[in-house]
XYZ file of N, CA and C in Angstrom:
216
model
N 50.086 0.576 6.336
C 49.029 -0.660 6.931
C 47.943 -0.190 7.164
N 47.753 0.657 7.597
C 46.341 1.590 7.700
C 46.211 1.933 6.182
N 46.704 2.373 5.635
C 45.934 2.925 4.295
C 45.901 2.206 3.418
N 46.622 0.973 3.618
C 46.322 -0.021 2.576
C 45.347 -0.910 2.703
N 44.911 -1.140 4.265
C 43.275 -1.049 4.473
C 41.488 -0.483 4.504
N 42.267 1.371 4.157
C 40.978 1.182 3.847
C 41.012 2.327 2.189
N 41.920 1.549 1.144
C 41.955 1.370 0.108
C 41.589 0.119 -0.496
N 41.289 -1.024 0.540
C 41.296 -2.122 0.064
C 39.514 -1.962 -0.624
N 39.109 -1.594 0.907
C 37.336 -1.352 0.482
C 36.640 -0.538 -0.588
N 37.658 0.520 -1.424
C 36.607 1.330 -1.824
C 36.350 0.773 -2.904
N 36.858 -0.244 -3.738
C 36.564 -0.872 -5.013
C 35.741 -2.019 -4.682
N 34.587 -2.476 -5.347
C 33.628 -3.357 -4.984
C 34.538 -4.855 -5.490
N 33.817 -5.471 -5.322
C 34.448 -6.693 -5.436
C 34.224 -6.480 -7.384
N 35.153 -7.938 -7.565
C 34.993 -8.221 -9.422
C 33.479 -9.336 -9.173
N 33.308 -8.017 -10.282
C 31.947 -8.852 -10.685
C 30.431 -9.001 -10.412
N 30.700 -7.750 -9.066
C 29.608 -7.570 -8.282
C 28.630 -6.679 -9.541
N 29.504 -5.912 -10.178
C 28.457 -5.416 -10.553
C 27.268 -6.666 -11.779
N 27.966 -7.221 -12.169
C 27.350 -8.321 -13.276
C 25.946 -9.303 -12.425
N 25.619 -8.995 -11.144
C 24.813 -9.770 -11.011
C 23.051 -9.022 -10.832
N 23.277 -8.126 -11.905
C 21.988 -7.767 -11.805
C 20.941 -8.257 -12.069
N 19.599 -8.923 -11.359
C 18.473 -9.843 -11.763
C 17.409 -8.924 -12.711
N 16.807 -9.288 -13.632
C 15.672 -8.748 -13.492
C 14.245 -9.150 -12.892
N 13.793 -7.915 -12.869
C 12.280 -7.260 -12.475
C 11.284 -8.463 -12.699
N 11.548 -9.002 -13.913
C 10.529 -9.406 -15.200
C 9.969 -11.059 -15.116
N 10.988 -11.392 -14.174
C 10.610 -12.845 -14.140
C 10.117 -14.023 -12.960
N 10.672 -12.954 -12.064
C 10.320 -13.345 -10.316
C 9.754 -12.131 -9.312
N 8.662 -12.994 -8.754
C 8.119 -11.972 -7.615
C 8.920 -12.506 -6.118
N 8.507 -11.528 -5.087
C 8.083 -11.894 -3.991
C 7.717 -11.879 -3.051
N 6.752 -12.326 -3.064
C 5.034 -12.515 -2.367
C 4.450 -13.453 -1.472
N 4.286 -13.349 -0.437
C 3.899 -14.829 0.151
C 1.786 -14.279 0.169
N 1.460 -15.537 -0.433
C 0.019 -16.102 -0.332
C -0.569 -16.015 0.306
N -1.784 -15.911 0.477
C -1.955 -16.609 1.621
C -2.241 -18.151 2.087
N -2.419 -18.649 1.578
C -1.371 -20.658 1.924
C -0.531 -20.881 2.274
N 0.586 -19.735 1.332
C 1.979 -20.033 1.560
C 2.104 -19.935 3.446
N 1.528 -18.627 3.625
C 1.221 -18.289 5.421
C 0.689 -19.253 6.157
N -0.295 -20.156 5.572
C -0.496 -20.998 6.228
C -0.206 -22.292 6.546
N 0.400 -22.270 5.761
C 1.562 -23.985 5.276
C 2.750 -23.610 6.207
N 3.308 -22.177 6.159
C 4.626 -21.864 7.240
C 3.736 -21.905 9.166
N 2.360 -21.780 9.340
C 1.526 -21.856 10.692
C 1.586 -22.929 10.722
N 0.885 -23.793 10.225
C 0.889 -25.347 10.434
C 2.139 -25.967 10.895
N 3.393 -25.725 10.037
C 4.709 -26.056 10.066
C 5.108 -25.795 11.349
N 4.896 -24.485 11.449
C 5.340 -23.994 12.954
C 4.426 -24.529 14.296
N 2.822 -24.974 13.767
C 2.424 -25.885 15.270
C 3.280 -27.547 15.320
N 3.040 -27.706 14.035
C 3.565 -29.431 14.263
C 4.356 -29.877 14.647
N 6.185 -28.729 13.872
C 7.592 -28.986 14.738
C 7.688 -29.134 15.761
N 6.807 -28.280 16.823
C 7.275 -28.290 17.841
C 6.289 -29.709 19.046
N 5.734 -29.701 17.764
C 4.220 -30.753 18.425
C 5.555 -32.303 18.712
N 5.981 -32.567 17.497
C 6.125 -33.962 17.621
C 8.087 -33.769 18.189
N 8.148 -32.632 18.651
C 9.684 -32.963 19.859
C 9.324 -32.782 21.372
N 7.892 -32.265 21.113
C 7.509 -32.638 22.524
C 7.051 -34.231 22.493
N 6.066 -34.495 21.782
C 6.184 -35.785 21.704
C 7.179 -36.817 22.096
N 8.065 -37.037 21.354
C 9.671 -37.033 21.267
C 9.761 -37.290 22.630
N 9.498 -36.141 22.958
C 10.291 -35.928 24.411
C 10.089 -36.841 25.353
N 8.453 -36.313 25.474
C 7.556 -37.729 26.436
C 8.052 -39.377 26.273
N 8.065 -39.619 24.596
C 8.359 -40.797 24.686
C 9.213 -41.704 25.339
N 10.703 -40.815 24.855
C 12.474 -40.606 25.270
C 11.666 -41.058 27.165
N 11.410 -39.680 27.604
C 10.907 -39.934 29.212
C 10.453 -41.344 30.152
N 9.221 -42.111 29.125
C 8.590 -42.970 29.272
C 9.694 -44.460 28.823
N 9.988 -44.593 27.931
C 10.768 -45.652 27.321
C 12.068 -45.897 27.453
N 12.494 -44.156 27.368
C 14.457 -44.557 27.711
C 14.283 -44.190 25.493
N 15.794 -44.243 25.818
C 16.341 -44.359 24.474
C 15.765 -45.226 23.428
N 16.453 -46.648 24.372
C 16.444 -47.481 23.552
C 14.943 -48.510 23.583
N 13.853 -47.693 24.271
C 12.552 -47.368 23.724
C 12.334 -47.177 22.714
N 12.281 -46.263 22.747
C 11.811 -44.998 22.373
C 12.981 -45.287 20.872
N 13.478 -45.768 20.629
C 14.491 -45.483 19.071
C 13.302 -47.141 18.868
N 12.897 -48.456 19.227
C 12.399 -49.582 19.272
C 11.034 -49.227 18.788
N 10.408 -48.522 19.377
C 8.689 -47.964 19.295
C 8.920 -47.410 18.145
N 9.631 -46.164 17.472
C 9.549 -45.853 16.417
C 10.194 -46.177 14.962
N 11.251 -47.827 15.907
C 11.407 -48.150 14.465
C 9.906 -49.453 13.858
N 9.470 -49.930 15.193
C 7.766 -50.759 14.475
C 7.096 -50.213 13.842
N 6.517 -48.763 14.398
C 5.179 -48.279 14.456
C 5.803 -47.270 12.237
N 7.151 -47.644 11.930
C 7.588 -46.931 10.964
C 8.331 -44.903 10.870
C-alpha cells in the first residue's frame, strides 16, 4: 500500500507539460497608478465598514436599511 502511494506521485499529472505560457504576450508588473488605486481602495473599504457600523449602532438594522435605501 505504501509503495502504491509513493509511486503515484512520481509522474506529473496528464497535461501538466502542455501548460507552457509564452513570455512574449503578458508581463507581470504593477505600475505606480495600480499601487495608488490599491492603496486608495484599502483606505475607502474599511471606512465604509466603519461608517456602516456607526449607522447600525445609532439606527439599528431596520433604520440603517431604510436610510441606505432612501439615499441610494
